[in-house]
Each structure stands twice: as C-alpha cells, then as structure tokens.
C-alpha cells in the first residue's frame, strides 16, 4: 500500500489526523511545514498543495488531496472499514458523535483562526488585544457547553471515539490544561486517558513533548 502524506506542524491541527493514522496503523509520511504565520517559505510550500495553506493537509495514496479534519476523520473510518473511532450508521452513539465532531470544527476550531493572527480580521492594532480577549472568553464558553455534554469515561460514554482524540489534542491549546482541570473536569479526564493510549504515545510525545 502506498503511503499517505500528512503535511503538518508538530503541536498544530495536523496532530488530529496524525493520531488517527497511527491508531489505524496506516502507512504515512509526515511532511513538516513549519510556522505558517511567521515563515513565508512554509506558506509557499503548503500553498502548492492546499490553496488555504492550512494544516492538516493529507495526500491520499492515489494522489488526491484532503483537507478539513472532520472530513478526513470520516474518510479514514470508511477507508479502513472500522468503527472504533467513528460510530457507524445505526449505532446509538452516531448522532451525538456527528453533532459534537462538527461542533468542535465549526465553533471552537475557528476561534484559533481568528485569534492566532487577528491582523487578518482586525486592522487597527489598538483593537487587536481586546479582540483576542473576547475570542478567548467566547472559546471558554464554547468548551463549557462541551463539558456539559461529555460522558465518562470517554466523551460518548463507554466507547472510545475520534472525539476523545480531538479533546486530547485541543486540551494542549488555549485555554490549556489548568483551565480544563478547573472548569472542565470531564474533558480533562478524557484528555488524560487519551494521552495514555499505548498506540498513540509516540504521536503525543512528538507533538507535545512538554506535556
């Protein structure tokens, strides 16, 4: 089987897909891009594959390019024919899985798009700091909603899913672990358990060596 090629930067959104490739045991090559906000060469490298210059960008073995982590999550489950990360049609957890997967990528994930480089959206320097502060507060409120829906020991209850991998990765981003421990204990516990999954230890150490 030909390798997948995952364009990414350690610790960034590419970790969401890297974890799934590892979990499924799929052959892949990680193509390090670099900091897309500060390195023009990194942006040029990725623009040749993805016109939005965003990670994750996944090149399939047949050469097709996939972007958008939720789409990749669903595609990988179909490609492998497995349901251990994505509930299949008819599974009682499927509706909740789809709801919260899309919630994470359409509500919480975009807050980083806005706050990581506010100059793209707010031109006046004087309002960029308040803009970032408002986004941070909004992000915390969004996470509080997720906390209210989370089950135990995993997000969907007794079964592991890709949602738990998302929580584990995003737990490392703002507002970070201390906030989750204080304000979202169920999500914090899910992240801690996901970090201990044996097949993913290498992924976590490569992406979050300080954790």
mmCIF file with all atom_site columns, C-alpha atoms in Angstrom:
data_model
loop_
_atom_site.group_PDB
_atom_site.id
_atom_site.type_symbol
_atom_site.label_atom_id
_atom_site.label_alt_id
_atom_site.label_comp_id
_atom_site.label_asym_id
_atom_site.label_entity_id
_atom_site.label_seq_id
_atom_site.pdbx_PDB_ins_code
_atom_site.Cartn_x
_atom_site.Cartn_y
_atom_site.Cartn_z
_atom_site.occupancy
_atom_site.B_iso_or_equiv
_atom_site.pdbx_formal_charge
_atom_site.auth_seq_id
_atom_site.auth_comp_id
_atom_site.auth_asym_id
_atom_site.auth_atom_id
_atom_site.pdbx_PDB_model_num
ATOM 1   C CA . UNK A 1 1   ? 0.000   0.000  0.000  1.00 0.00 ? 1   UNK A CA 1
ATOM 2   C CA . UNK A 1 2   ? 1.322   3.433  -0.899 1.00 0.00 ? 2   UNK A CA 1
ATOM 3   C CA . UNK A 1 3   ? 1.918   5.871  1.907  1.00 0.00 ? 3   UNK A CA 1
ATOM 4   C CA . UNK A 1 4   ? -0.300  8.761  2.882  1.00 0.00 ? 4   UNK A CA 1
ATOM 5   C CA . UNK A 1 5   ? 1.490   12.106 3.119  1.00 0.00 ? 5   UNK A CA 1
ATOM 6   C CA . UNK A 1 6   ? 0.463   14.326 6.001  1.00 0.00 ? 6   UNK A CA 1
ATOM 7   C CA . UNK A 1 7   ? 1.541   17.963 5.827  1.00 0.00 ? 7   UNK A CA 1
ATOM 8   C CA . UNK A 1 8   ? 1.699   19.425 9.296  1.00 0.00 ? 8   UNK A CA 1
ATOM 9   C CA . UNK A 1 9   ? 3.490   21.157 12.105 1.00 0.00 ? 9   UNK A CA 1
ATOM 10  C CA . UNK A 1 10  ? 4.054   19.416 15.449 1.00 0.00 ? 10  UNK A CA 1
ATOM 11  C CA . UNK A 1 11  ? 1.514   20.546 18.021 1.00 0.00 ? 11  UNK A CA 1
ATOM 12  C CA . UNK A 1 12  ? -0.835  22.051 15.415 1.00 0.00 ? 12  UNK A CA 1
ATOM 13  C CA . UNK A 1 13  ? -4.075  20.691 13.964 1.00 0.00 ? 13  UNK A CA 1
ATOM 14  C CA . UNK A 1 14  ? -2.212  18.057 11.970 1.00 0.00 ? 14  UNK A CA 1
ATOM 15  C CA . UNK A 1 15  ? -1.910  16.123 15.252 1.00 0.00 ? 15  UNK A CA 1
ATOM 16  C CA . UNK A 1 16  ? -5.637  15.345 14.954 1.00 0.00 ? 16  UNK A CA 1
ATOM 17  C CA . UNK A 1 17  ? -5.036  13.364 11.773 1.00 0.00 ? 17  UNK A CA 1
ATOM 18  C CA . UNK A 1 18  ? -1.619  12.010 12.732 1.00 0.00 ? 18  UNK A CA 1
ATOM 19  C CA . UNK A 1 19  ? -3.202  10.351 15.774 1.00 0.00 ? 19  UNK A CA 1
ATOM 20  C CA . UNK A 1 20  ? -5.801  8.647  13.606 1.00 0.00 ? 20  UNK A CA 1
ATOM 21  C CA . UNK A 1 21  ? -3.277  7.420  11.054 1.00 0.00 ? 21  UNK A CA 1
ATOM 22  C CA . UNK A 1 22  ? -1.274  5.894  13.889 1.00 0.00 ? 22  UNK A CA 1
ATOM 23  C CA . UNK A 1 23  ? -4.342  4.421  15.559 1.00 0.00 ? 23  UNK A CA 1
ATOM 24  C CA . UNK A 1 24  ? -5.386  2.696  12.334 1.00 0.00 ? 24  UNK A CA 1
ATOM 25  C CA . UNK A 1 25  ? -1.839  1.583  11.590 1.00 0.00 ? 25  UNK A CA 1
ATOM 26  C CA . UNK A 1 26  ? -1.844  3.250  8.176  1.00 0.00 ? 26  UNK A CA 1
ATOM 27  C CA . UNK A 1 27  ? 1.497   3.920  6.458  1.00 0.00 ? 27  UNK A CA 1
ATOM 28  C CA . UNK A 1 28  ? 2.227   7.629  6.197  1.00 0.00 ? 28  UNK A CA 1
ATOM 29  C CA . UNK A 1 29  ? 4.999   10.151 5.808  1.00 0.00 ? 29  UNK A CA 1
ATOM 30  C CA . UNK A 1 30  ? 4.920   13.332 7.860  1.00 0.00 ? 30  UNK A CA 1
ATOM 31  C CA . UNK A 1 31  ? 5.959   16.360 5.820  1.00 0.00 ? 31  UNK A CA 1
ATOM 32  C CA . UNK A 1 32  ? 6.916   19.128 8.243  1.00 0.00 ? 32  UNK A CA 1
ATOM 33  C CA . UNK A 1 33  ? 5.673   22.503 7.051  1.00 0.00 ? 33  UNK A CA 1
ATOM 34  C CA . UNK A 1 34  ? 6.823   24.964 9.710  1.00 0.00 ? 34  UNK A CA 1
ATOM 35  C CA . UNK A 1 35  ? 5.180   28.010 11.238 1.00 0.00 ? 35  UNK A CA 1
ATOM 36  C CA . UNK A 1 36  ? 2.606   29.222 8.729  1.00 0.00 ? 36  UNK A CA 1
ATOM 37  C CA . UNK A 1 37  ? 2.263   32.593 10.469 1.00 0.00 ? 37  UNK A CA 1
ATOM 38  C CA . UNK A 1 38  ? 5.924   33.578 10.540 1.00 0.00 ? 38  UNK A CA 1
ATOM 39  C CA . UNK A 1 39  ? 7.600   31.586 7.766  1.00 0.00 ? 39  UNK A CA 1
ATOM 40  C CA . UNK A 1 40  ? 6.783   32.667 4.215  1.00 0.00 ? 40  UNK A CA 1
ATOM 41  C CA . UNK A 1 41  ? 8.598   29.627 2.824  1.00 0.00 ? 41  UNK A CA 1
ATOM 42  C CA . UNK A 1 42  ? 6.344   27.350 4.876  1.00 0.00 ? 42  UNK A CA 1
ATOM 43  C CA . UNK A 1 43  ? 3.252   29.008 3.426  1.00 0.00 ? 43  UNK A CA 1
ATOM 44  C CA . UNK A 1 44  ? 4.576   28.719 -0.113 1.00 0.00 ? 44  UNK A CA 1
ATOM 45  C CA . UNK A 1 45  ? 5.343   25.042 0.427  1.00 0.00 ? 45  UNK A CA 1
ATOM 46  C CA . UNK A 1 46  ? 1.801   24.298 1.569  1.00 0.00 ? 46  UNK A CA 1
ATOM 47  C CA . UNK A 1 47  ? 0.094   26.572 -0.955 1.00 0.00 ? 47  UNK A CA 1
ATOM 48  C CA . UNK A 1 48  ? 1.344   24.246 -3.668 1.00 0.00 ? 48  UNK A CA 1
ATOM 49  C CA . UNK A 1 49  ? -0.903  21.551 -2.177 1.00 0.00 ? 49  UNK A CA 1
ATOM 50  C CA . UNK A 1 50  ? -3.645  23.441 -0.333 1.00 0.00 ? 50  UNK A CA 1
ATOM 51  C CA . UNK A 1 51  ? -4.748  26.910 -1.526 1.00 0.00 ? 51  UNK A CA 1
ATOM 52  C CA . UNK A 1 52  ? -5.720  27.848 2.050  1.00 0.00 ? 52  UNK A CA 1
ATOM 53  C CA . UNK A 1 53  ? -2.248  26.927 3.356  1.00 0.00 ? 53  UNK A CA 1
ATOM 54  C CA . UNK A 1 54  ? -3.709  25.200 6.387  1.00 0.00 ? 54  UNK A CA 1
ATOM 55  C CA . UNK A 1 55  ? -2.924  22.013 8.274  1.00 0.00 ? 55  UNK A CA 1
ATOM 56  C CA . UNK A 1 56  ? -3.887  19.257 8.316  1.00 0.00 ? 56  UNK A CA 1
ATOM 57  C CA . UNK A 1 57  ? -3.482  18.587 4.629  1.00 0.00 ? 57  UNK A CA 1
ATOM 58  C CA . UNK A 1 58  ? -3.499  14.901 3.720  1.00 0.00 ? 58  UNK A CA 1
ATOM 59  C CA . UNK A 1 59  ? -2.447  13.483 0.358  1.00 0.00 ? 59  UNK A CA 1
ATOM 60  C CA . UNK A 1 60  ? -4.079  10.110 -0.229 1.00 0.00 ? 60  UNK A CA 1
ATOM 61  C CA . UNK A 1 61  ? -2.159  7.200  -1.761 1.00 0.00 ? 61  UNK A CA 1
ATOM 62  C CA . UNK A 1 62  ? -3.875  7.851  -5.113 1.00 0.00 ? 62  UNK A CA 1
ATOM 63  C CA . UNK A 1 63  ? -2.727  11.479 -5.098 1.00 0.00 ? 63  UNK A CA 1
ATOM 64  C CA . UNK A 1 64  ? -5.995  13.124 -4.087 1.00 0.00 ? 64  UNK A CA 1
ATOM 65  C CA . UNK A 1 65  ? -5.704  15.919 -1.541 1.00 0.00 ? 65  UNK A CA 1
ATOM 66  C CA . UNK A 1 66  ? -7.940  16.057 1.506  1.00 0.00 ? 66  UNK A CA 1
ATOM 67  C CA . UNK A 1 67  ? -8.289  18.956 3.916  1.00 0.00 ? 67  UNK A CA 1
ATOM 68  C CA . UNK A 1 68  ? -10.642 19.658 6.855  1.00 0.00 ? 68  UNK A CA 1
ATOM 69  C CA . UNK A 1 69  ? -10.021 17.356 9.791  1.00 0.00 ? 69  UNK A CA 1
ATOM 70  C CA . UNK A 1 70  ? -13.651 16.272 10.196 1.00 0.00 ? 70  UNK A CA 1
ATOM 71  C CA . UNK A 1 71  ? -13.846 15.201 6.550  1.00 0.00 ? 71  UNK A CA 1
ATOM 72  C CA . UNK A 1 72  ? -10.576 13.314 6.929  1.00 0.00 ? 72  UNK A CA 1
ATOM 73  C CA . UNK A 1 73  ? -11.862 11.658 10.115 1.00 0.00 ? 73  UNK A CA 1
ATOM 74  C CA . UNK A 1 74  ? -14.948 10.336 8.350  1.00 0.00 ? 74  UNK A CA 1
ATOM 75  C CA . UNK A 1 75  ? -12.991 9.315  5.237  1.00 0.00 ? 75  UNK A CA 1
ATOM 76  C CA . UNK A 1 76  ? -10.376 7.352  7.188  1.00 0.00 ? 76  UNK A CA 1
ATOM 77  C CA . UNK A 1 77  ? -13.065 5.396  9.003  1.00 0.00 ? 77  UNK A CA 1
ATOM 78  C CA . UNK A 1 78  ? -14.689 4.492  5.703  1.00 0.00 ? 78  UNK A CA 1
ATOM 79  C CA . UNK A 1 79  ? -11.357 3.696  4.087  1.00 0.00 ? 79  UNK A CA 1
ATOM 80  C CA . UNK A 1 80  ? -10.359 1.285  6.840  1.00 0.00 ? 80  UNK A CA 1
ATOM 81  C CA . UNK A 1 81  ? -13.842 -0.172 7.245  1.00 0.00 ? 81  UNK A CA 1
ATOM 82  C CA . UNK A 1 82  ? -13.513 0.235  11.003 1.00 0.00 ? 82  UNK A CA 1
ATOM 83  C CA . UNK A 1 83  ? -15.876 1.742  13.524 1.00 0.00 ? 83  UNK A CA 1
ATOM 84  C CA . UNK A 1 84  ? -13.648 2.003  16.586 1.00 0.00 ? 84  UNK A CA 1
ATOM 85  C CA . UNK A 1 85  ? -13.209 5.789  16.135 1.00 0.00 ? 85  UNK A CA 1
ATOM 86  C CA . UNK A 1 86  ? -16.359 6.668  14.163 1.00 0.00 ? 86  UNK A CA 1
ATOM 87  C CA . UNK A 1 87  ? -19.739 5.069  15.022 1.00 0.00 ? 87  UNK A CA 1
ATOM 88  C CA . UNK A 1 88  ? -21.428 3.513  12.017 1.00 0.00 ? 88  UNK A CA 1
ATOM 89  C CA . UNK A 1 89  ? -24.921 4.186  10.729 1.00 0.00 ? 89  UNK A CA 1
ATOM 90  C CA . UNK A 1 90  ? -27.426 2.782  13.188 1.00 0.00 ? 90  UNK A CA 1
ATOM 91  C CA . UNK A 1 91  ? -25.077 2.914  16.165 1.00 0.00 ? 91  UNK A CA 1
ATOM 92  C CA . UNK A 1 92  ? -26.787 4.633  19.112 1.00 0.00 ? 92  UNK A CA 1
ATOM 93  C CA . UNK A 1 93  ? -23.817 6.993  19.527 1.00 0.00 ? 93  UNK A CA 1
ATOM 94  C CA . UNK A 1 94  ? -23.707 8.124  15.897 1.00 0.00 ? 94  UNK A CA 1
ATOM 95  C CA . UNK A 1 95  ? -25.934 11.193 16.230 1.00 0.00 ? 95  UNK A CA 1
ATOM 96  C CA . UNK A 1 96  ? -24.023 12.544 19.215 1.00 0.00 ? 96  UNK A CA 1
ATOM 97  C CA . UNK A 1 97  ? -20.702 11.802 17.534 1.00 0.00 ? 97  UNK A CA 1
ATOM 98  C CA . UNK A 1 98  ? -21.589 13.719 14.377 1.00 0.00 ? 98  UNK A CA 1
ATOM 99  C CA . UNK A 1 99  ? -23.077 16.605 16.341 1.00 0.00 ? 99  UNK A CA 1
ATOM 100 C CA . UNK A 1 100 ? -20.035 17.171 18.513 1.00 0.00 ? 100 UNK A CA 1
ATOM 101 C CA . UNK A 1 101 ? -17.462 16.488 15.791 1.00 0.00 ? 101 UNK A CA 1
ATOM 102 C CA . UNK A 1 102 ? -18.992 19.237 13.678 1.00 0.00 ? 102 UNK A CA 1
ATOM 103 C CA . UNK A 1 103 ? -19.380 21.469 16.745 1.00 0.00 ? 103 UNK A CA 1
ATOM 104 C CA . UNK A 1 104 ? -15.674 21.230 17.515 1.00 0.00 ? 104 UNK A CA 1
ATOM 105 C CA . UNK A 1 105 ? -14.551 22.051 13.979 1.00 0.00 ? 105 UNK A CA 1
ATOM 106 C CA . UNK A 1 106 ? -17.117 24.757 13.207 1.00 0.00 ? 106 UNK A CA 1
ATOM 107 C CA . UNK A 1 107 ? -17.313 26.535 16.548 1.00 0.00 ? 107 UNK A CA 1
ATOM 108 C CA . UNK A 1 108 ? -14.183 26.033 18.666 1.00 0.00 ? 108 UNK A CA 1
ATOM 109 C CA . UNK A 1 109 ? -11.554 25.419 15.994 1.00 0.00 ? 109 UNK A CA 1
ATOM 110 C CA . UNK A 1 110 ? -12.285 28.701 14.147 1.00 0.00 ? 110 UNK A CA 1
ATOM 111 C CA . UNK A 1 111 ? -11.570 30.711 17.293 1.00 0.00 ? 111 UNK A CA 1
ATOM 112 C CA . UNK A 1 112 ? -7.912  29.886 16.754 1.00 0.00 ? 112 UNK A CA 1
ATOM 113 C CA . UNK A 1 113 ? -8.147  31.039 13.142 1.00 0.00 ? 113 UNK A CA 1
ATOM 114 C CA . UNK A 1 114 ? -9.352  34.417 14.400 1.00 0.00 ? 114 UNK A CA 1
ATOM 115 C CA . UNK A 1 115 ? -7.064  34.784 17.416 1.00 0.00 ? 115 UNK A CA 1
ATOM 116 C CA . UNK A 1 116 ? -3.792  33.338 16.105 1.00 0.00 ? 116 UNK A CA 1
ATOM 117 C CA . UNK A 1 117 ? -3.377  36.227 13.674 1.00 0.00 ? 117 UNK A CA 1
ATOM 118 C CA . UNK A 1 118 ? -6.037  38.880 14.424 1.00 0.00 ? 118 UNK A CA 1
ATOM 119 C CA . UNK A 1 119 ? -4.493  41.290 11.898 1.00 0.00 ? 119 UNK A CA 1
ATOM 120 C CA . UNK A 1 120 ? -6.200  39.238 9.184  1.00 0.00 ? 120 UNK A CA 1
ATOM 121 C CA . UNK A 1 121 ? -9.570  40.293 10.568 1.00 0.00 ? 121 UNK A CA 1
ATOM 122 C CA . UNK A 1 122 ? -8.998  43.493 12.606 1.00 0.00 ? 122 UNK A CA 1
ATOM 123 C CA . UNK A 1 123 ? -6.697  46.028 11.004 1.00 0.00 ? 123 UNK A CA 1
ATOM 124 C CA . UNK A 1 124 ? -6.376  48.534 13.879 1.00 0.00 ? 124 UNK A CA 1
ATOM 125 C CA . UNK A 1 125 ? -3.611  47.473 16.262 1.00 0.00 ? 125 UNK A CA 1
ATOM 126 C CA . UNK A 1 126 ? -5.406  49.145 19.167 1.00 0.00 ? 126 UNK A CA 1
ATOM 127 C CA . UNK A 1 127 ? -8.329  46.730 18.975 1.00 0.00 ? 127 UNK A CA 1
ATOM 128 C CA . UNK A 1 128 ? -6.425  43.511 18.358 1.00 0.00 ? 128 UNK A CA 1
ATOM 129 C CA . UNK A 1 129 ? -5.800  42.778 22.050 1.00 0.00 ? 129 UNK A CA 1
ATOM 130 C CA . UNK A 1 130 ? -9.468  43.269 23.056 1.00 0.00 ? 130 UNK A CA 1
ATOM 131 C CA . UNK A 1 131 ? -10.448 41.202 20.019 1.00 0.00 ? 131 UNK A CA 1
ATOM 132 C CA . UNK A 1 132 ? -8.252  38.316 21.184 1.00 0.00 ? 132 UNK A CA 1
ATOM 133 C CA . UNK A 1 133 ? -9.560  38.617 24.746 1.00 0.00 ? 133 UNK A CA 1
ATOM 134 C CA . UNK A 1 134 ? -13.161 38.448 23.557 1.00 0.00 ? 134 UNK A CA 1
ATOM 135 C CA . UNK A 1 135 ? -12.387 35.368 21.455 1.00 0.00 ? 135 UNK A CA 1
ATOM 136 C CA . UNK A 1 136 ? -10.714 33.690 24.434 1.00 0.00 ? 136 UNK A CA 1
ATOM 137 C CA . UNK A 1 137 ? -13.768 34.281 26.627 1.00 0.00 ? 137 UNK A CA 1
ATOM 138 C CA . UNK A 1 138 ? -16.055 33.014 23.881 1.00 0.00 ? 138 UNK A CA 1
ATOM 139 C CA . UNK A 1 139 ? -13.895 29.898 23.412 1.00 0.00 ? 139 UNK A CA 1
ATOM 140 C CA . UNK A 1 140 ? -14.121 29.112 27.114 1.00 0.00 ? 140 UNK A CA 1
ATOM 141 C CA . UNK A 1 141 ? -17.911 29.384 26.949 1.00 0.00 ? 141 UNK A CA 1
ATOM 142 C CA . UNK A 1 142 ? -17.953 27.019 23.981 1.00 0.00 ? 142 UNK A CA 1
ATOM 143 C CA . UNK A 1 143 ? -15.850 24.496 25.898 1.00 0.00 ? 143 UNK A CA 1
ATOM 144 C CA . UNK A 1 144 ? -18.201 24.769 28.871 1.00 0.00 ? 144 UNK A CA 1
ATOM 145 C CA . UNK A 1 145 ? -21.035 23.633 26.603 1.00 0.00 ? 145 UNK A CA 1
ATOM 146 C CA . UNK A 1 146 ? -18.956 20.634 25.517 1.00 0.00 ? 146 UNK A CA 1
ATOM 147 C CA . UNK A 1 147 ? -18.181 19.830 29.146 1.00 0.00 ? 147 UNK A CA 1
ATOM 148 C CA . UNK A 1 148 ? -21.900 19.677 29.863 1.00 0.00 ? 148 UNK A CA 1
ATOM 149 C CA . UNK A 1 149 ? -22.394 17.109 27.103 1.00 0.00 ? 149 UNK A CA 1
ATOM 150 C CA . UNK A 1 150 ? -19.347 14.934 27.835 1.00 0.00 ? 150 UNK A CA 1
ATOM 151 C CA . UNK A 1 151 ? -19.798 11.440 29.150 1.00 0.00 ? 151 UNK A CA 1
ATOM 152 C CA . UNK A 1 152 ? -17.434 9.192  31.086 1.00 0.00 ? 152 UNK A CA 1
ATOM 153 C CA . UNK A 1 153 ? -15.010 7.567  30.863 1.00 0.00 ? 153 UNK A CA 1
ATOM 154 C CA . UNK A 1 154 ? -14.989 8.704  27.217 1.00 0.00 ? 154 UNK A CA 1
ATOM 155 C CA . UNK A 1 155 ? -16.922 11.511 25.549 1.00 0.00 ? 155 UNK A CA 1
ATOM 156 C CA . UNK A 1 156 ? -19.560 9.108  24.242 1.00 0.00 ? 156 UNK A CA 1
ATOM 157 C CA . UNK A 1 157 ? -19.608 7.092  27.448 1.00 0.00 ? 157 UNK A CA 1
ATOM 158 C CA . UNK A 1 158 ? -18.178 3.597  27.437 1.00 0.00 ? 158 UNK A CA 1
ATOM 159 C CA . UNK A 1 159 ? -16.766 3.688  23.912 1.00 0.00 ? 159 UNK A CA 1
ATOM 160 C CA . UNK A 1 160 ? -13.690 5.475  22.608 1.00 0.00 ? 160 UNK A CA 1
ATOM 161 C CA . UNK A 1 161 ? -14.107 7.689  19.535 1.00 0.00 ? 161 UNK A CA 1
ATOM 162 C CA . UNK A 1 162 ? -12.265 10.282 17.499 1.00 0.00 ? 162 UNK A CA 1
ATOM 163 C CA . UNK A 1 163 ? -13.890 12.921 19.725 1.00 0.00 ? 163 UNK A CA 1
ATOM 164 C CA . UNK A 1 164 ? -11.567 11.820 22.518 1.00 0.00 ? 164 UNK A CA 1
ATOM 165 C CA . UNK A 1 165 ? -8.549  12.349 20.272 1.00 0.00 ? 165 UNK A CA 1
ATOM 166 C CA . UNK A 1 166 ? -9.812  15.837 19.419 1.00 0.00 ? 166 UNK A CA 1
ATOM 167 C CA . UNK A 1 167 ? -10.232 16.651 23.112 1.00 0.00 ? 167 UNK A CA 1
ATOM 168 C CA . UNK A 1 168 ? -6.732  15.364 23.839 1.00 0.00 ? 168 UNK A CA 1
ATOM 169 C CA . UNK A 1 169 ? -5.105  17.488 21.133 1.00 0.00 ? 169 UNK A CA 1
ATOM 170 C CA . UNK A 1 170 ? -7.129  20.644 21.777 1.00 0.00 ? 170 UNK A CA 1
ATOM 171 C CA . UNK A 1 171 ? -6.564  20.315 25.527 1.00 0.00 ? 171 UNK A CA 1
ATOM 172 C CA . UNK A 1 172 ? -2.989  21.471 24.805 1.00 0.00 ? 172 UNK A CA 1
ATOM 173 C CA . UNK A 1 173 ? -4.200  24.698 23.206 1.00 0.00 ? 173 UNK A CA 1
ATOM 174 C CA . UNK A 1 174 ? -5.654  27.786 24.860 1.00 0.00 ? 174 UNK A CA 1
ATOM 175 C CA . UNK A 1 175 ? -7.162  27.843 27.474 1.00 0.00 ? 175 UNK A CA 1
ATOM 176 C CA . UNK A 1 176 ? -4.847  24.848 28.211 1.00 0.00 ? 176 UNK A CA 1
ATOM 177 C CA . UNK A 1 177 ? -4.725  22.165 30.831 1.00 0.00 ? 177 UNK A CA 1
ATOM 178 C CA . UNK A 1 178 ? -5.013  24.213 34.004 1.00 0.00 ? 178 UNK A CA 1
ATOM 179 C CA . UNK A 1 179 ? -8.271  25.771 32.801 1.00 0.00 ? 179 UNK A CA 1
ATOM 180 C CA . UNK A 1 180 ? -9.681  22.379 31.841 1.00 0.00 ? 180 UNK A CA 1
ATOM 181 C CA . UNK A 1 181 ? -8.720  20.909 35.209 1.00 0.00 ? 181 UNK A CA 1
ATOM 182 C CA . UNK A 1 182 ? -10.531 23.741 36.999 1.00 0.00 ? 182 UNK A CA 1
ATOM 183 C CA . UNK A 1 183 ? -13.528 24.298 34.720 1.00 0.00 ? 183 UNK A CA 1
ATOM 184 C CA . UNK A 1 184 ? -13.979 21.168 32.589 1.00 0.00 ? 184 UNK A CA 1
ATOM 185 C CA . UNK A 1 185 ? -13.008 18.156 34.723 1.00 0.00 ? 185 UNK A CA 1
ATOM 186 C CA . UNK A 1 186 ? -14.728 15.596 32.482 1.00 0.00 ? 186 UNK A CA 1
ATOM 187 C CA . UNK A 1 187 ? -12.851 16.825 29.406 1.00 0.00 ? 187 UNK A CA 1
ATOM 188 C CA . UNK A 1 188 ? -9.647  16.973 31.428 1.00 0.00 ? 188 UNK A CA 1
ATOM 189 C CA . UNK A 1 189 ? -10.098 13.331 32.444 1.00 0.00 ? 189 UNK A CA 1
ATOM 190 C CA . UNK A 1 190 ? -10.789 12.328 28.837 1.00 0.00 ? 190 UNK A CA 1
ATOM 191 C CA . UNK A 1 191 ? -7.605  14.061 27.666 1.00 0.00 ? 191 UNK A CA 1
ATOM 192 C CA . UNK A 1 192 ? -5.574  12.359 30.384 1.00 0.00 ? 192 UNK A CA 1
ATOM 193 C CA . UNK A 1 193 ? -6.900  8.924  29.416 1.00 0.00 ? 193 UNK A CA 1
ATOM 194 C CA . UNK A 1 194 ? -6.312  9.526  25.715 1.00 0.00 ? 194 UNK A CA 1
ATOM 195 C CA . UNK A 1 195 ? -2.706  10.508 26.422 1.00 0.00 ? 195 UNK A CA 1
ATOM 196 C CA . UNK A 1 196 ? -2.218  7.073  27.963 1.00 0.00 ? 196 UNK A CA 1
ATOM 197 C CA . UNK A 1 197 ? -3.407  5.123  24.906 1.00 0.00 ? 197 UNK A CA 1
ATOM 198 C CA . UNK A 1 198 ? -0.476  2.914  24.011 1.00 0.00 ? 198 UNK A CA 1
ATOM 199 C CA . UNK A 1 199 ? -0.728  3.203  20.181 1.00 0.00 ? 199 UNK A CA 1
ATOM 200 C CA . UNK A 1 200 ? -0.594  6.999  20.425 1.00 0.00 ? 200 UNK A CA 1
ATOM 201 C CA . UNK A 1 201 ? 2.223   7.582  22.878 1.00 0.00 ? 201 UNK A CA 1
ATOM 202 C CA . UNK A 1 202 ? 4.628   8.372  20.059 1.00 0.00 ? 202 UNK A CA 1
ATOM 203 C CA . UNK A 1 203 ? 2.211   10.871 18.499 1.00 0.00 ? 203 UNK A CA 1
ATOM 204 C CA . UNK A 1 204 ? 1.759   12.734 21.749 1.00 0.00 ? 204 UNK A CA 1
ATOM 205 C CA . UNK A 1 205 ? 5.473   12.839 22.513 1.00 0.00 ? 205 UNK A CA 1
ATOM 206 C CA . UNK A 1 206 ? 6.283   14.173 19.041 1.00 0.00 ? 206 UNK A CA 1
ATOM 207 C CA . UNK A 1 207 ? 3.588   16.828 19.113 1.00 0.00 ? 207 UNK A CA 1
ATOM 208 C CA . UNK A 1 208 ? 3.546   17.792 22.782 1.00 0.00 ? 208 UNK A CA 1
ATOM 209 C CA . UNK A 1 209 ? 6.958   16.911 24.220 1.00 0.00 ? 209 UNK A CA 1
ATOM 210 C CA . UNK A 1 210 ? 6.490   19.315 27.128 1.00 0.00 ? 210 UNK A CA 1
ATOM 211 C CA . UNK A 1 211 ? 3.351   17.521 28.366 1.00 0.00 ? 211 UNK A CA 1
#
